[in-house]
mmCIF file of N, CA, C and O in Angstrom:
data_model
loop_
_atom_site.group_PDB
_atom_site.id
_atom_site.type_symbol
_atom_site.label_atom_id
_atom_site.label_comp_id
_atom_site.label_asym_id
_atom_site.label_seq_id
_atom_site.Cartn_x
_atom_site.Cartn_y
_atom_site.Cartn_z
ATOM 1 N N MET T 1 0.838 -1.177 0.000
ATOM 2 C CA MET T 1 0.000 0.000 0.000
ATOM 3 C C MET T 1 0.885 1.243 0.000
ATOM 4 O O MET T 1 1.921 1.278 0.640
ATOM 5 N N MET T 2 0.448 2.269 -0.732
ATOM 6 C CA MET T 2 1.234 3.492 -0.842
ATOM 7 C C MET T 2 1.092 4.337 0.421
ATOM 8 O O MET T 2 0.048 4.340 1.050
ATOM 9 N N ASN T 3 2.153 5.069 0.718
ATOM 10 C CA ASN T 3 2.060 5.983 1.844
ATOM 11 C C ASN T 3 1.379 7.278 1.382
ATOM 12 O O ASN T 3 1.108 7.457 0.194
ATOM 13 N N ALA T 4 1.118 8.171 2.305
ATOM 14 C CA ALA T 4 0.364 9.388 2.010
ATOM 15 C C ALA T 4 1.063 10.262 0.969
ATOM 16 O O ALA T 4 0.422 10.823 0.088
ATOM 17 N N LYS T 5 2.391 10.362 1.056
ATOM 18 C CA LYS T 5 3.135 11.206 0.114
ATOM 19 C C LYS T 5 3.053 10.648 -1.311
ATOM 20 O O LYS T 5 2.861 11.391 -2.271
ATOM 21 N N GLU T 6 3.200 9.340 -1.447
ATOM 22 C CA GLU T 6 3.116 8.704 -2.771
ATOM 23 C C GLU T 6 1.704 8.844 -3.350
ATOM 24 O O GLU T 6 1.545 9.118 -4.540
ATOM 25 N N LEU T 7 0.705 8.659 -2.511
ATOM 26 C CA LEU T 7 -0.679 8.778 -2.960
ATOM 27 C C LEU T 7 -0.990 10.206 -3.397
ATOM 28 O O LEU T 7 -1.651 10.420 -4.414
ATOM 29 N N ALA T 8 -0.486 11.181 -2.664
ATOM 30 C CA ALA T 8 -0.673 12.585 -3.039
ATOM 31 C C ALA T 8 -0.032 12.862 -4.390
ATOM 32 O O ALA T 8 -0.589 13.590 -5.215
ATOM 33 N N SER T 9 1.128 12.255 -4.642
ATOM 34 C CA SER T 9 1.816 12.427 -5.918
ATOM 35 C C SER T 9 0.996 11.829 -7.072
ATOM 36 O O SER T 9 0.897 12.420 -8.146
ATOM 37 N N VAL T 10 0.397 10.661 -6.838
ATOM 38 C CA VAL T 10 -0.444 10.026 -7.860
ATOM 39 C C VAL T 10 -1.666 10.902 -8.151
ATOM 40 O O VAL T 10 -2.005 11.154 -9.299
ATOM 41 N N TYR T 11 -2.325 11.370 -7.097
ATOM 42 C CA TYR T 11 -3.490 12.244 -7.278
ATOM 43 C C TYR T 11 -3.113 13.510 -8.038
ATOM 44 O O TYR T 11 -3.830 13.959 -8.928
ATOM 45 N N ASP T 12 -1.971 14.094 -7.673
ATOM 46 C CA ASP T 12 -1.519 15.314 -8.342
ATOM 47 C C ASP T 12 -1.263 15.055 -9.820
ATOM 48 O O ASP T 12 -1.600 15.878 -10.677
ATOM 49 N N THR T 13 -0.691 13.902 -10.141
ATOM 50 C CA THR T 13 -0.447 13.529 -11.538
ATOM 51 C C THR T 13 -1.760 13.392 -12.306
ATOM 52 O O THR T 13 -1.897 13.897 -13.423
ATOM 53 N N ILE T 14 -2.730 12.732 -11.695
ATOM 54 C CA ILE T 14 -4.042 12.561 -12.344
ATOM 55 C C ILE T 14 -4.695 13.916 -12.602
ATOM 56 O O ILE T 14 -5.255 14.161 -13.672
ATOM 57 N N MET T 15 -4.617 14.808 -11.627
ATOM 58 C CA MET T 15 -5.248 16.118 -11.771
ATOM 59 C C MET T 15 -4.520 16.994 -12.801
ATOM 60 O O MET T 15 -5.079 17.984 -13.269
ATOM 61 N N SER T 16 -3.282 16.617 -13.159
ATOM 62 C CA SER T 16 -2.503 17.395 -14.123
ATOM 63 C C SER T 16 -2.657 16.907 -15.559
ATOM 64 O O SER T 16 -2.052 17.480 -16.472
ATOM 65 N N ILE T 17 -3.432 15.863 -15.773
ATOM 66 C CA ILE T 17 -3.632 15.335 -17.120
ATOM 67 C C ILE T 17 -4.237 16.423 -17.996
ATOM 68 O O ILE T 17 -5.152 17.126 -17.566
ATOM 69 N N PRO T 18 -3.747 16.593 -19.231
ATOM 70 C CA PRO T 18 -4.306 17.620 -20.117
ATOM 71 C C PRO T 18 -5.820 17.453 -20.277
ATOM 72 O O PRO T 18 -6.335 16.345 -20.424
ATOM 73 N N GLY T 19 -6.508 18.561 -20.181
ATOM 74 C CA GLY T 19 -7.952 18.569 -20.345
ATOM 75 C C GLY T 19 -8.728 18.470 -19.047
ATOM 76 O O GLY T 19 -9.947 18.636 -19.035
ATOM 77 N N MET T 20 -8.038 18.215 -17.946
ATOM 78 C CA MET T 20 -8.747 18.074 -16.670
ATOM 79 C C MET T 20 -9.357 19.395 -16.200
ATOM 80 O O MET T 20 -10.305 19.397 -15.425
ATOM 81 N N ASN T 21 -8.836 20.517 -16.659
ATOM 82 C CA ASN T 21 -9.387 21.817 -16.281
ATOM 83 C C ASN T 21 -10.434 22.319 -17.272
ATOM 84 O O ASN T 21 -11.004 23.394 -17.072
ATOM 85 N N ASP T 22 -10.665 21.569 -18.341
ATOM 86 C CA ASP T 22 -11.653 21.995 -19.330
ATOM 87 C C ASP T 22 -13.062 21.909 -18.751
ATOM 88 O O ASP T 22 -13.432 20.896 -18.160
ATOM 89 N N PRO T 23 -13.845 22.984 -18.913
ATOM 90 C CA PRO T 23 -15.225 22.924 -18.412
ATOM 91 C C PRO T 23 -16.069 21.989 -19.279
ATOM 92 O O PRO T 23 -15.854 21.878 -20.487
ATOM 93 N N ILE T 24 -16.994 21.299 -18.638
ATOM 94 C CA ILE T 24 -17.912 20.430 -19.353
ATOM 95 C C ILE T 24 -19.330 20.776 -18.927
ATOM 96 O O ILE T 24 -19.545 21.365 -17.870
ATOM 97 N N LYS T 25 -20.286 20.421 -19.746
ATOM 98 C CA LYS T 25 -21.678 20.657 -19.419
ATOM 99 C C LYS T 25 -22.326 19.315 -19.108
ATOM 100 O O LYS T 25 -22.188 18.355 -19.860
ATOM 101 N N ILE T 26 -23.023 19.273 -17.986
ATOM 102 C CA ILE T 26 -23.699 18.048 -17.569
ATOM 103 C C ILE T 26 -25.184 18.345 -17.451
ATOM 104 O O ILE T 26 -25.586 19.231 -16.701
ATOM 105 N N ASP T 27 -25.993 17.621 -18.198
ATOM 106 C CA ASP T 27 -27.442 17.727 -18.079
ATOM 107 C C ASP T 27 -27.858 16.712 -17.030
ATOM 108 O O ASP T 27 -27.759 15.508 -17.235
ATOM 109 N N LEU T 28 -28.318 17.206 -15.890
ATOM 110 C CA LEU T 28 -28.544 16.339 -14.756
ATOM 111 C C LEU T 28 -29.945 16.541 -14.197
ATOM 112 O O LEU T 28 -30.373 17.653 -13.960
ATOM 113 N N LYS T 29 -30.674 15.460 -14.038
ATOM 114 C CA LYS T 29 -31.968 15.494 -13.374
ATOM 115 C C LYS T 29 -31.799 14.712 -12.084
ATOM 116 O O LYS T 29 -31.436 13.547 -12.093
ATOM 117 N N ILE T 30 -32.058 15.389 -10.959
ATOM 118 C CA ILE T 30 -31.808 14.814 -9.659
ATOM 119 C C ILE T 30 -32.923 15.251 -8.708
ATOM 120 O O ILE T 30 -33.414 16.378 -8.811
ATOM 121 N N SER T 31 -33.310 14.382 -7.824
ATOM 122 C CA SER T 31 -34.387 14.714 -6.888
ATOM 123 C C SER T 31 -33.895 15.746 -5.873
ATOM 124 O O SER T 31 -32.700 15.868 -5.610
ATOM 125 N N ARG T 32 -34.847 16.474 -5.304
ATOM 126 C CA ARG T 32 -34.491 17.457 -4.276
ATOM 127 C C ARG T 32 -33.803 16.784 -3.098
ATOM 128 O O ARG T 32 -32.885 17.340 -2.500
ATOM 129 N N ARG T 33 -34.258 15.607 -2.742
ATOM 130 C CA ARG T 33 -33.650 14.863 -1.645
ATOM 131 C C ARG T 33 -32.163 14.641 -1.928
ATOM 132 O O ARG T 33 -31.315 14.839 -1.061
ATOM 133 N N ASN T 34 -31.841 14.230 -3.149
ATOM 134 C CA ASN T 34 -30.446 13.970 -3.498
ATOM 135 C C ASN T 34 -29.636 15.253 -3.630
ATOM 136 O O ASN T 34 -28.429 15.251 -3.388
ATOM 137 N N VAL T 35 -30.284 16.366 -4.011
ATOM 138 C CA VAL T 35 -29.591 17.661 -4.026
ATOM 139 C C VAL T 35 -29.162 18.013 -2.612
ATOM 140 O O VAL T 35 -28.031 18.441 -2.364
ATOM 141 N N LEU T 36 -30.073 17.823 -1.668
ATOM 142 C CA LEU T 36 -29.770 18.112 -0.275
ATOM 143 C C LEU T 36 -28.647 17.211 0.240
ATOM 144 O O LEU T 36 -27.706 17.677 0.899
ATOM 145 N N LEU T 37 -28.709 15.926 -0.092
ATOM 146 C CA LEU T 37 -27.653 14.992 0.322
ATOM 147 C C LEU T 37 -26.305 15.338 -0.320
ATOM 148 O O LEU T 37 -25.262 15.294 0.335
ATOM 149 N N LEU T 38 -26.329 15.683 -1.603
ATOM 150 C CA LEU T 38 -25.096 16.046 -2.307
ATOM 151 C C LEU T 38 -24.477 17.296 -1.693
ATOM 152 O O LEU T 38 -23.266 17.355 -1.469
ATOM 153 N N SER T 39 -25.303 18.263 -1.395
ATOM 154 C CA SER T 39 -24.813 19.494 -0.781
ATOM 155 C C SER T 39 -24.181 19.214 0.576
ATOM 156 O O SER T 39 -23.098 19.717 0.898
ATOM 157 N N GLN T 40 -24.843 18.383 1.372
ATOM 158 C CA GLN T 40 -24.304 18.020 2.684
ATOM 159 C C GLN T 40 -22.975 17.262 2.523
ATOM 160 O O GLN T 40 -22.037 17.490 3.291
ATOM 161 N N ALA T 41 -22.902 16.368 1.548
ATOM 162 C CA ALA T 41 -21.671 15.597 1.317
ATOM 163 C C ALA T 41 -20.518 16.509 0.901
ATOM 164 O O ALA T 41 -19.385 16.353 1.384
ATOM 165 N N ILE T 42 -20.796 17.458 0.025
ATOM 166 C CA ILE T 42 -19.761 18.399 -0.412
ATOM 167 C C ILE T 42 -19.274 19.219 0.771
ATOM 168 O O ILE T 42 -18.065 19.361 0.988
ATOM 169 N N ASN T 43 -20.198 19.759 1.534
ATOM 170 C CA ASN T 43 -19.816 20.583 2.684
ATOM 171 C C ASN T 43 -19.026 19.784 3.719
ATOM 172 O O ASN T 43 -18.051 20.277 4.284
ATOM 173 N N LYS T 44 -19.432 18.548 3.962
ATOM 174 C CA LYS T 44 -18.728 17.714 4.930
ATOM 175 C C LYS T 44 -17.308 17.408 4.446
ATOM 176 O O LYS T 44 -16.347 17.469 5.217
ATOM 177 N N ALA T 45 -17.181 17.068 3.176
ATOM 178 C CA ALA T 45 -15.856 16.757 2.622
ATOM 179 C C ALA T 45 -14.931 17.967 2.664
ATOM 180 O O ALA T 45 -13.746 17.840 2.976
ATOM 181 N N LEU T 46 -15.476 19.145 2.365
ATOM 182 C CA LEU T 46 -14.647 20.343 2.346
ATOM 183 C C LEU T 46 -14.284 20.828 3.745
ATOM 184 O O LEU T 46 -13.270 21.495 3.933
ATOM 185 N N SER T 47 -15.095 20.500 4.725
ATOM 186 C CA SER T 47 -14.834 20.984 6.079
ATOM 187 C C SER T 47 -14.035 19.999 6.927
ATOM 188 O O SER T 47 -13.567 20.358 7.995
ATOM 189 N N SER T 48 -13.876 18.765 6.446
ATOM 190 C CA SER T 48 -13.139 17.782 7.249
ATOM 191 C C SER T 48 -11.639 18.062 7.192
ATOM 192 O O SER T 48 -11.114 18.546 6.198
ATOM 193 N N GLU T 49 -10.985 17.746 8.278
ATOM 194 C CA GLU T 49 -9.535 17.936 8.378
ATOM 195 C C GLU T 49 -8.808 16.777 7.704
ATOM 196 O O GLU T 49 -9.238 15.636 7.790
ATOM 197 N N ALA T 50 -7.711 17.101 7.057
ATOM 198 C CA ALA T 50 -6.882 16.068 6.427
ATOM 199 C C ALA T 50 -6.175 15.263 7.503
ATOM 200 O O ALA T 50 -5.700 15.802 8.486
ATOM 201 N N SER T 51 -6.127 13.973 7.291
ATOM 202 C CA SER T 51 -5.462 13.076 8.240
ATOM 203 C C SER T 51 -4.011 12.899 7.814
ATOM 204 O O SER T 51 -3.687 12.908 6.633
ATOM 205 N N ALA T 52 -3.137 12.738 8.772
ATOM 206 C CA ALA T 52 -1.706 12.605 8.480
ATOM 207 C C ALA T 52 -1.371 11.286 7.799
ATOM 208 O O ALA T 52 -0.440 11.204 7.010
ATOM 209 N N ASP T 53 -2.137 10.233 8.084
ATOM 210 C CA ASP T 53 -1.814 8.924 7.534
ATOM 211 C C ASP T 53 -2.630 8.567 6.292
ATOM 212 O O ASP T 53 -2.386 7.543 5.680
ATOM 213 N N SER T 54 -3.574 9.397 5.931
ATOM 214 C CA SER T 54 -4.411 9.104 4.769
ATOM 215 C C SER T 54 -4.623 10.374 3.952
ATOM 216 O O SER T 54 -4.875 11.439 4.509
ATOM 217 N N VAL T 55 -4.522 10.248 2.648
ATOM 218 C CA VAL T 55 -4.703 11.391 1.766
ATOM 219 C C VAL T 55 -5.861 11.097 0.832
ATOM 220 O O VAL T 55 -5.931 10.035 0.227
ATOM 221 N N ASN T 56 -6.779 12.037 0.742
ATOM 222 C CA ASN T 56 -7.883 11.945 -0.198
ATOM 223 C C ASN T 56 -7.705 13.009 -1.256
ATOM 224 O O ASN T 56 -7.023 14.017 -1.041
ATOM 225 N N LEU T 57 -8.345 12.825 -2.372
ATOM 226 C CA LEU T 57 -8.250 13.776 -3.474
ATOM 227 C C LEU T 57 -8.677 15.164 -3.021
ATOM 228 O O LEU T 57 -8.061 16.160 -3.388
ATOM 229 N N ILE T 58 -9.707 15.234 -2.211
ATOM 230 C CA ILE T 58 -10.199 16.531 -1.745
ATOM 231 C C ILE T 58 -9.150 17.247 -0.903
ATOM 232 O O ILE T 58 -9.115 18.477 -0.861
ATOM 233 N N ASP T 59 -8.267 16.496 -0.256
ATOM 234 C CA ASP T 59 -7.236 17.092 0.594
ATOM 235 C C ASP T 59 -6.166 17.827 -0.206
ATOM 236 O O ASP T 59 -5.537 18.752 0.318
ATOM 237 N N ILE T 60 -5.939 17.414 -1.432
ATOM 238 C CA ILE T 60 -4.862 18.036 -2.210
ATOM 239 C C ILE T 60 -5.362 18.961 -3.310
ATOM 240 O O ILE T 60 -4.557 19.564 -3.994
ATOM 241 N N CYS T 61 -6.675 19.076 -3.460
ATOM 242 C CA CYS T 61 -7.179 19.939 -4.532
ATOM 243 C C CYS T 61 -6.944 21.410 -4.182
ATOM 244 O O CYS T 61 -6.797 21.784 -3.025
ATOM 245 N N SER T 62 -6.918 22.229 -5.198
ATOM 246 C CA SER T 62 -6.614 23.647 -5.028
ATOM 247 C C SER T 62 -7.770 24.378 -4.344
ATOM 248 O O SER T 62 -8.919 23.927 -4.391
ATOM 249 N N PRO T 63 -7.473 25.511 -3.742
ATOM 250 C CA PRO T 63 -8.542 26.322 -3.150
ATOM 251 C C PRO T 63 -9.586 26.741 -4.194
ATOM 252 O O PRO T 63 -10.773 26.853 -3.881
ATOM 253 N N GLU T 64 -9.147 26.929 -5.433
ATOM 254 C CA GLU T 64 -10.080 27.292 -6.502
ATOM 255 C C GLU T 64 -11.072 26.163 -6.772
ATOM 256 O O GLU T 64 -12.260 26.396 -6.987
ATOM 257 N N SER T 65 -10.571 24.932 -6.765
ATOM 258 C CA SER T 65 -11.447 23.778 -6.972
ATOM 259 C C SER T 65 -12.445 23.648 -5.833
ATOM 260 O O SER T 65 -13.623 23.346 -6.049
ATOM 261 N N LYS T 66 -11.986 23.884 -4.624
ATOM 262 C CA LYS T 66 -12.890 23.827 -3.472
ATOM 263 C C LYS T 66 -13.960 24.906 -3.572
ATOM 264 O O LYS T 66 -15.125 24.666 -3.255
ATOM 265 N N GLU T 67 -13.565 26.083 -4.036
ATOM 266 C CA GLU T 67 -14.529 27.170 -4.213
ATOM 267 C C GLU T 67 -15.552 26.822 -5.294
ATOM 268 O O GLU T 67 -16.741 27.119 -5.149
ATOM 269 N N GLU T 68 -15.100 26.201 -6.375
ATOM 270 C CA GLU T 68 -16.023 25.773 -7.432
ATOM 271 C C GLU T 68 -17.028 24.756 -6.907
ATOM 272 O O GLU T 68 -18.211 24.809 -7.259
ATOM 273 N N LEU T 69 -16.575 23.822 -6.082
ATOM 274 C CA LEU T 69 -17.485 22.831 -5.496
ATOM 275 C C LEU T 69 -18.507 23.498 -4.579
ATOM 276 O O LEU T 69 -19.685 23.146 -4.593
ATOM 277 N N THR T 70 -18.056 24.470 -3.799
ATOM 278 C CA THR T 70 -18.963 25.203 -2.926
ATOM 279 C C THR T 70 -19.998 25.963 -3.744
ATOM 280 O O THR T 70 -21.194 25.956 -3.426
ATOM 281 N N THR T 71 -19.558 26.601 -4.817
ATOM 282 C CA THR T 71 -20.467 27.334 -5.697
ATOM 283 C C THR T 71 -21.467 26.391 -6.348
ATOM 284 O O THR T 71 -22.665 26.698 -6.425
ATOM 285 N N PHE T 72 -20.996 25.240 -6.802
ATOM 286 C CA PHE T 72 -21.878 24.249 -7.406
ATOM 287 C C PHE T 72 -22.948 23.804 -6.419
ATOM 288 O O PHE T 72 -24.131 23.730 -6.741
ATOM 289 N N SER T 73 -22.537 23.529 -5.200
ATOM 290 C CA SER T 73 -23.466 23.111 -4.159
ATOM 291 C C SER T 73 -24.517 24.193 -3.907
ATOM 292 O O SER T 73 -25.716 23.908 -3.825
ATOM 293 N N THR T 74 -24.076 25.428 -3.807
ATOM 294 C CA THR T 74 -24.986 26.555 -3.572
ATOM 295 C C THR T 74 -25.962 26.721 -4.727
ATOM 296 O O THR T 74 -27.164 26.947 -4.510
ATOM 297 N N GLU T 75 -25.475 26.606 -5.955
ATOM 298 C CA GLU T 75 -26.344 26.734 -7.132
ATOM 299 C C GLU T 75 -27.395 25.630 -7.172
ATOM 300 O O GLU T 75 -28.554 25.881 -7.496
ATOM 301 N N CYS T 76 -26.984 24.412 -6.842
ATOM 302 C CA CYS T 76 -27.937 23.296 -6.817
ATOM 303 C C CYS T 76 -29.027 23.537 -5.782
ATOM 304 O O CYS T 76 -30.216 23.310 -6.044
ATOM 305 N N LEU T 77 -28.633 23.999 -4.600
ATOM 306 C CA LEU T 77 -29.623 24.295 -3.558
ATOM 307 C C LEU T 77 -30.566 25.406 -3.996
ATOM 308 O O LEU T 77 -31.777 25.342 -3.773
ATOM 309 N N HIS T 78 -30.019 26.426 -4.630
ATOM 310 C CA HIS T 78 -30.836 27.555 -5.104
ATOM 311 C C HIS T 78 -31.836 27.104 -6.168
ATOM 312 O O HIS T 78 -33.021 27.434 -6.089
ATOM 313 N N LYS T 79 -31.358 26.346 -7.143
ATOM 314 C CA LYS T 79 -32.231 25.895 -8.227
ATOM 315 C C LYS T 79 -33.329 24.963 -7.736
ATOM 316 O O LYS T 79 -34.412 24.915 -8.308
ATOM 317 N N SER T 80 -33.048 24.229 -6.663
ATOM 318 C CA SER T 80 -34.048 23.297 -6.145
ATOM 319 C C SER T 80 -34.936 23.937 -5.076
ATOM 320 O O SER T 80 -35.867 23.304 -4.583
ATOM 321 N N GLY T 81 -34.631 25.179 -4.724
ATOM 322 C CA GLY T 81 -35.427 25.878 -3.719
ATOM 323 C C GLY T 81 -35.190 25.374 -2.303
ATOM 324 O O GLY T 81 -36.080 25.473 -1.455
ATOM 325 N N LEU T 82 -34.002 24.861 -2.039
ATOM 326 C CA LEU T 82 -33.716 24.257 -0.740
ATOM 327 C C LEU T 82 -32.733 25.058 0.117
ATOM 328 O O LEU T 82 -32.257 24.560 1.130
ATOM 329 N N ASN T 83 -32.449 26.300 -0.268
ATOM 330 C CA ASN T 83 -31.502 27.106 0.504
ATOM 331 C C ASN T 83 -31.925 27.246 1.960
ATOM 332 O O ASN T 83 -31.138 27.006 2.874
ATOM 333 N N GLU T 84 -33.146 27.657 2.166
ATOM 334 C CA GLU T 84 -33.630 27.896 3.523
ATOM 335 C C GLU T 84 -33.647 26.604 4.345
ATOM 336 O O GLU T 84 -33.221 26.591 5.497
ATOM 337 N N LEU T 85 -34.129 25.524 3.752
ATOM 338 C CA LEU T 85 -34.154 24.247 4.457
ATOM 339 C C LEU T 85 -32.743 23.807 4.832
ATOM 340 O O LEU T 85 -32.495 23.373 5.961
ATOM 341 N N ASN T 86 -31.805 23.935 3.914
ATOM 342 C CA ASN T 86 -30.422 23.553 4.195
ATOM 343 C C ASN T 86 -29.842 24.400 5.322
ATOM 344 O O ASN T 86 -29.146 23.876 6.188
ATOM 345 N N ASP T 87 -30.130 25.700 5.314
ATOM 346 C CA ASP T 87 -29.637 26.578 6.376
ATOM 347 C C ASP T 87 -30.197 26.154 7.741
ATOM 348 O O ASP T 87 -29.476 26.109 8.729
ATOM 349 N N ARG T 88 -31.473 25.829 7.768
ATOM 350 C CA ARG T 88 -32.085 25.406 9.031
ATOM 351 C C ARG T 88 -31.524 24.078 9.505
ATOM 352 O O ARG T 88 -31.291 23.881 10.695
ATOM 353 N N LEU T 89 -31.307 23.156 8.583
ATOM 354 C CA LEU T 89 -30.744 21.862 8.953
ATOM 355 C C LEU T 89 -29.308 22.008 9.482
ATOM 356 O O LEU T 89 -28.909 21.284 10.383
ATOM 357 N N SER T 90 -28.562 22.919 8.898
ATOM 358 C CA SER T 90 -27.168 23.095 9.333
ATOM 359 C C SER T 90 -27.084 23.697 10.734
ATOM 360 O O SER T 90 -26.079 23.552 11.413
ATOM 361 N N LYS T 91 -28.149 24.358 11.174
ATOM 362 C CA LYS T 91 -28.162 24.955 12.522
ATOM 363 C C LYS T 91 -28.542 23.942 13.593
ATOM 364 O O LYS T 91 -28.380 24.220 14.778
ATOM 365 N N LEU T 92 -29.042 22.777 13.181
ATOM 366 C CA LEU T 92 -29.430 21.771 14.168
ATOM 367 C C LEU T 92 -28.239 21.134 14.841
ATOM 368 O O LEU T 92 -27.205 20.974 14.385
#
Protein backbone atom coordinates (compact mmCIF):
# COMPACT_ATOMS: atom_id res chain seq x y z
CA MET A 1 0.00 0.00 0.00
CA MET A 2 1.23 3.49 -0.84
CA ASN A 3 2.06 5.98 1.84
CA ALA A 4 0.36 9.39 2.01
CA LYS A 5 3.13 11.21 0.11
CA GLU A 6 3.12 8.70 -2.77
CA LEU A 7 -0.68 8.78 -2.96
CA ALA A 8 -0.67 12.59 -3.04
CA SER A 9 1.82 12.43 -5.92
CA VAL A 10 -0.44 10.03 -7.86
CA TYR A 11 -3.49 12.24 -7.28
CA ASP A 12 -1.52 15.31 -8.34
CA THR A 13 -0.45 13.53 -11.54
CA ILE A 14 -4.04 12.56 -12.34
CA MET A 15 -5.25 16.12 -11.77
CA SER A 16 -2.50 17.39 -14.12
CA ILE A 17 -3.63 15.34 -17.12
CA PRO A 18 -4.31 17.62 -20.12
CA GLY A 19 -7.95 18.57 -20.35
CA MET A 20 -8.75 18.07 -16.67
CA ASN A 21 -9.39 21.82 -16.28
CA ASP A 22 -11.65 22.00 -19.33
CA PRO A 23 -15.22 22.92 -18.41
CA ILE A 24 -17.91 20.43 -19.35
CA LYS A 25 -21.68 20.66 -19.42
CA ILE A 26 -23.70 18.05 -17.57
CA ASP A 27 -27.44 17.73 -18.08
CA LEU A 28 -28.54 16.34 -14.76
CA LYS A 29 -31.97 15.49 -13.37
CA ILE A 30 -31.81 14.81 -9.66
CA SER A 31 -34.39 14.71 -6.89
CA ARG A 32 -34.49 17.46 -4.28
CA ARG A 33 -33.65 14.86 -1.65
CA ASN A 34 -30.45 13.97 -3.50
CA VAL A 35 -29.59 17.66 -4.03
CA LEU A 36 -29.77 18.11 -0.27
CA LEU A 37 -27.65 14.99 0.32
CA LEU A 38 -25.10 16.05 -2.31
CA SER A 39 -24.81 19.49 -0.78
CA GLN A 40 -24.30 18.02 2.68
CA ALA A 41 -21.67 15.60 1.32
CA ILE A 42 -19.76 18.40 -0.41
CA ASN A 43 -19.82 20.58 2.68
CA LYS A 44 -18.73 17.71 4.93
CA ALA A 45 -15.86 16.76 2.62
CA LEU A 46 -14.65 20.34 2.35
CA SER A 47 -14.83 20.98 6.08
CA SER A 48 -13.14 17.78 7.25
CA GLU A 49 -9.54 17.94 8.38
CA ALA A 50 -6.88 16.07 6.43
CA SER A 51 -5.46 13.08 8.24
CA ALA A 52 -1.71 12.61 8.48
CA ASP A 53 -1.81 8.92 7.53
CA SER A 54 -4.41 9.10 4.77
CA VAL A 55 -4.70 11.39 1.77
CA ASN A 56 -7.88 11.95 -0.20
CA LEU A 57 -8.25 13.78 -3.47
CA ILE A 58 -10.20 16.53 -1.75
CA ASP A 59 -7.24 17.09 0.59
CA ILE A 60 -4.86 18.04 -2.21
CA CYS A 61 -7.18 19.94 -4.53
CA SER A 62 -6.61 23.65 -5.03
CA PRO A 63 -8.54 26.32 -3.15
CA GLU A 64 -10.08 27.29 -6.50
CA SER A 65 -11.45 23.78 -6.97
CA LYS A 66 -12.89 23.83 -3.47
CA GLU A 67 -14.53 27.17 -4.21
CA GLU A 68 -16.02 25.77 -7.43
CA LEU A 69 -17.49 22.83 -5.50
CA THR A 70 -18.96 25.20 -2.93
CA THR A 71 -20.47 27.33 -5.70
CA PHE A 72 -21.88 24.25 -7.41
CA SER A 73 -23.47 23.11 -4.16
CA THR A 74 -24.99 26.55 -3.57
CA GLU A 75 -26.34 26.73 -7.13
CA CYS A 76 -27.94 23.30 -6.82
CA LEU A 77 -29.62 24.30 -3.56
CA HIS A 78 -30.84 27.55 -5.10
CA LYS A 79 -32.23 25.90 -8.23
CA SER A 80 -34.05 23.30 -6.14
CA GLY A 81 -35.43 25.88 -3.72
CA LEU A 82 -33.72 24.26 -0.74
CA ASN A 83 -31.50 27.11 0.50
CA GLU A 84 -33.63 27.90 3.52
CA LEU A 85 -34.15 24.25 4.46
CA ASN A 86 -30.42 23.55 4.19
CA ASP A 87 -29.64 26.58 6.38
CA ARG A 88 -32.09 25.41 9.03
CA LEU A 89 -30.74 21.86 8.95
CA SER A 90 -27.17 23.09 9.33
CA LYS A 91 -28.16 24.96 12.52
CA LEU A 92 -29.43 21.77 14.17
